[in-house]
XYZ file of C-alpha atoms in Angstrom:
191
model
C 120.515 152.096 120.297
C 121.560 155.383 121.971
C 120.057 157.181 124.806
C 120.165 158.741 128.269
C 118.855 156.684 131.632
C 118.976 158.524 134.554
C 119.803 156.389 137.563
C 119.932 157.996 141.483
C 119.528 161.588 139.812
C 123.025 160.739 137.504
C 122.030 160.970 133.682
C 124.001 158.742 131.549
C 124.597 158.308 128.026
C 124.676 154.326 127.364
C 124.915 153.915 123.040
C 126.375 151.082 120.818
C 130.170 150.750 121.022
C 131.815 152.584 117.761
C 135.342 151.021 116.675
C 137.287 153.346 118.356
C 135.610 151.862 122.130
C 136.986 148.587 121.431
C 140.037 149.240 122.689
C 138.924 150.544 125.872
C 137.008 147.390 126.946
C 139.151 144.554 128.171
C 141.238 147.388 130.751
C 137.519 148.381 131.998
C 136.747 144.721 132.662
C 140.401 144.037 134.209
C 140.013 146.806 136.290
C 137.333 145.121 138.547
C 139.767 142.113 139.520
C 140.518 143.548 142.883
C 136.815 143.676 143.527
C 136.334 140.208 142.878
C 139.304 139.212 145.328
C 138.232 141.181 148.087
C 134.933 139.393 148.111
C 136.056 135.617 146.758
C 139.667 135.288 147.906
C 142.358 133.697 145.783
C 141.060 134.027 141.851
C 141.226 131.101 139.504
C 143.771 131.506 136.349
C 140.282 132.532 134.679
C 139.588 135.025 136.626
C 142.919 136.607 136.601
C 143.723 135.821 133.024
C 143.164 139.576 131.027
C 140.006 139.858 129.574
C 139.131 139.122 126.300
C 139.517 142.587 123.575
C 137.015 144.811 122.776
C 137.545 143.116 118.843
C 136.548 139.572 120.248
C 133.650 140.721 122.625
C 132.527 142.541 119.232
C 132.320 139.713 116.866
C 130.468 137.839 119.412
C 127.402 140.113 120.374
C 126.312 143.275 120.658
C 128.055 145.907 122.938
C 126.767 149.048 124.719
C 129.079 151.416 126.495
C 128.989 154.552 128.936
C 131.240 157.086 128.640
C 132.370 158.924 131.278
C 131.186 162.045 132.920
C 132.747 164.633 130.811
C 134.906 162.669 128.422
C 136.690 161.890 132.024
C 137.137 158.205 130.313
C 136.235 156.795 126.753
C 134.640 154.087 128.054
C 133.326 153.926 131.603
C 131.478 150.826 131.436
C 129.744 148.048 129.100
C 127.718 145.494 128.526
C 128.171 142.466 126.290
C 124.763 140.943 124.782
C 124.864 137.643 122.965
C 122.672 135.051 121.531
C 122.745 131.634 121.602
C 120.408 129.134 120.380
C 117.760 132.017 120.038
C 118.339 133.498 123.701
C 119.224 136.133 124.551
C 122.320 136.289 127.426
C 124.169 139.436 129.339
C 127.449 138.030 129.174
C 129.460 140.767 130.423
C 128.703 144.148 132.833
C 131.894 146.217 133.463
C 132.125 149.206 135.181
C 135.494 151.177 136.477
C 135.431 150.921 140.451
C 136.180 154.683 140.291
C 132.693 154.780 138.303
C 130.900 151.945 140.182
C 127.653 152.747 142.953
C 126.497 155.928 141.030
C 123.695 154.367 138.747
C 126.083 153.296 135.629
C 126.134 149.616 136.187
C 122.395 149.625 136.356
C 121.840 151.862 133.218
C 123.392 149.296 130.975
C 121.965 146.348 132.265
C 118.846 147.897 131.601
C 120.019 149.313 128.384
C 120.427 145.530 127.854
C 117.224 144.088 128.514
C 115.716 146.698 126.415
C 117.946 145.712 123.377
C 116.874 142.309 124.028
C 113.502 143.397 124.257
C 113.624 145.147 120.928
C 115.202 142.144 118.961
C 112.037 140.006 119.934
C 113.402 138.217 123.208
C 110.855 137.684 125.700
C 113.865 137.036 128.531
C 117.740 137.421 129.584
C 119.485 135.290 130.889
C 123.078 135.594 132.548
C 125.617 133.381 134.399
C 127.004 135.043 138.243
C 128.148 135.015 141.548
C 125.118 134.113 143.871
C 126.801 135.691 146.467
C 128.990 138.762 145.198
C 126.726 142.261 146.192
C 127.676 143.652 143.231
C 126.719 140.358 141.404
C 123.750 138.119 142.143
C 121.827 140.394 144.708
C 122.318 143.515 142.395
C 120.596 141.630 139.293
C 117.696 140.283 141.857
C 117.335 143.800 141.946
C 116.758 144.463 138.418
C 114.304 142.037 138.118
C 116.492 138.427 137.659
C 115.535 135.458 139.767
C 117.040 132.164 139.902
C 116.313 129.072 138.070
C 117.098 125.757 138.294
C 116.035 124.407 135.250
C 118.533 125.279 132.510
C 118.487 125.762 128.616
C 121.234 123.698 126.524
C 123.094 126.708 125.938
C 123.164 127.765 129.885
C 123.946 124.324 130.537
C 127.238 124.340 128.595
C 128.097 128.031 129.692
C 127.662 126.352 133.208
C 130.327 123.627 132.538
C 132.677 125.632 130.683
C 132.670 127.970 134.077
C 133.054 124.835 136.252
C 136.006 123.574 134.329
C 137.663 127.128 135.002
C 137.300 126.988 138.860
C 134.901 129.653 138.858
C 132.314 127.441 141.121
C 135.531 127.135 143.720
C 135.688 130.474 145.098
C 131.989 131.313 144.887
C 128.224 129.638 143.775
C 127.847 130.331 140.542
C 123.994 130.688 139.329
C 121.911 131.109 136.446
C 119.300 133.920 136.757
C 116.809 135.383 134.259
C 114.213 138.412 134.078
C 111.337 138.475 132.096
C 111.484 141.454 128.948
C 108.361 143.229 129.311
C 106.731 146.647 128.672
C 106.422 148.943 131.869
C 106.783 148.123 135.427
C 104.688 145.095 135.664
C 108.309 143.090 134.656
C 108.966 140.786 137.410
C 111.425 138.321 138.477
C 111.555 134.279 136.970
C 110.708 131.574 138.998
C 110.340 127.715 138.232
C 107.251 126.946 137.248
């Protein structure tokens, strides 16, 4: 997958991650900490603990990055895809605050959903802050609603982030979006 998406009039490049981005991936993912403490407080250790390396994010899922404007930065942003018991998840979005509110963040969850899309998943799925702006309302506005009724996998991913405080500074949801053709996509509800 390679291609441009232009988001608020910014065209970006969003493409698989080649060997050489790995290394650029967990320091793009640190670098949002301070974001997440101005808007939960105190972090748990798992929150603060450096993110995991561009080498273990690829052996676990497909990644898709954004370069920066002019070569400014290898790797601007990503997003980590997985699978688990036949489902597709967004496990990661990462974009440099210096990058952030300009369209990029956006671009490769939709990148995402269309790589889903393409490897026969019908929805994503993916684990955040209910609260956070640049969390839970900003996937609600890509299409993700809510649900209450979990799959086995999203169950466990649920109690692993309990067990590392996450659900202490913030609520913690699951939300999905239906992977469709078009704009008639809309959000999940219960049924």
């Amino acid at each position: 997958t390679s291609g441009e998406s232009t988001v608020g009039g910014v065209t970006t490049t969003i493409r698989l991650a080649r060997p050489s981005d790995l290394r650029h991936l967990a320091a793009v993912e640190d670098a949002g900490g301070a974001l997440f403490e101005e808007h939960l407080g105190k972090l748990p250790a798992a929150l603060r603990a450096p993110a995991p390396s561009g080498g273990e994010r690829d052996l676990a899922g497909t990644l898709l990055v954004a370069p920066g404007p002019d070569g400014a930065e290898p790797v601007a942003g990503f997003a980590h895809l997985t699978e688990h018991d036949g489902h597709a998840h967004l496990e990661q979005v990462s974009v440099l605050p210096a990058r952030g509110r300009r369209g990029l963040g956006t671009a490769l969850v939709r990148a995402a959903m269309e790589e889903a899309r393409w490897a026969g998943h019908d929805r994503i799925s993916l684990c955040t802050f209910r609260d956070v702006p640049f969390n839970g309302p900003f996937y609600a506005g890509l299409g993700f609603g809510e649900i209450e009724q979990l799959e086995p996998f999203q169950a466990r991913l649920r109690a692993v982030e309990r067990s590392l405080g996450l659900d202490d500074v913030g609520a913690r949801v699951v939300m999905v979006a239906l992977l469709r053709r078009g704009p008639a996509a809309s959000q999940v509800t219960d049924e």
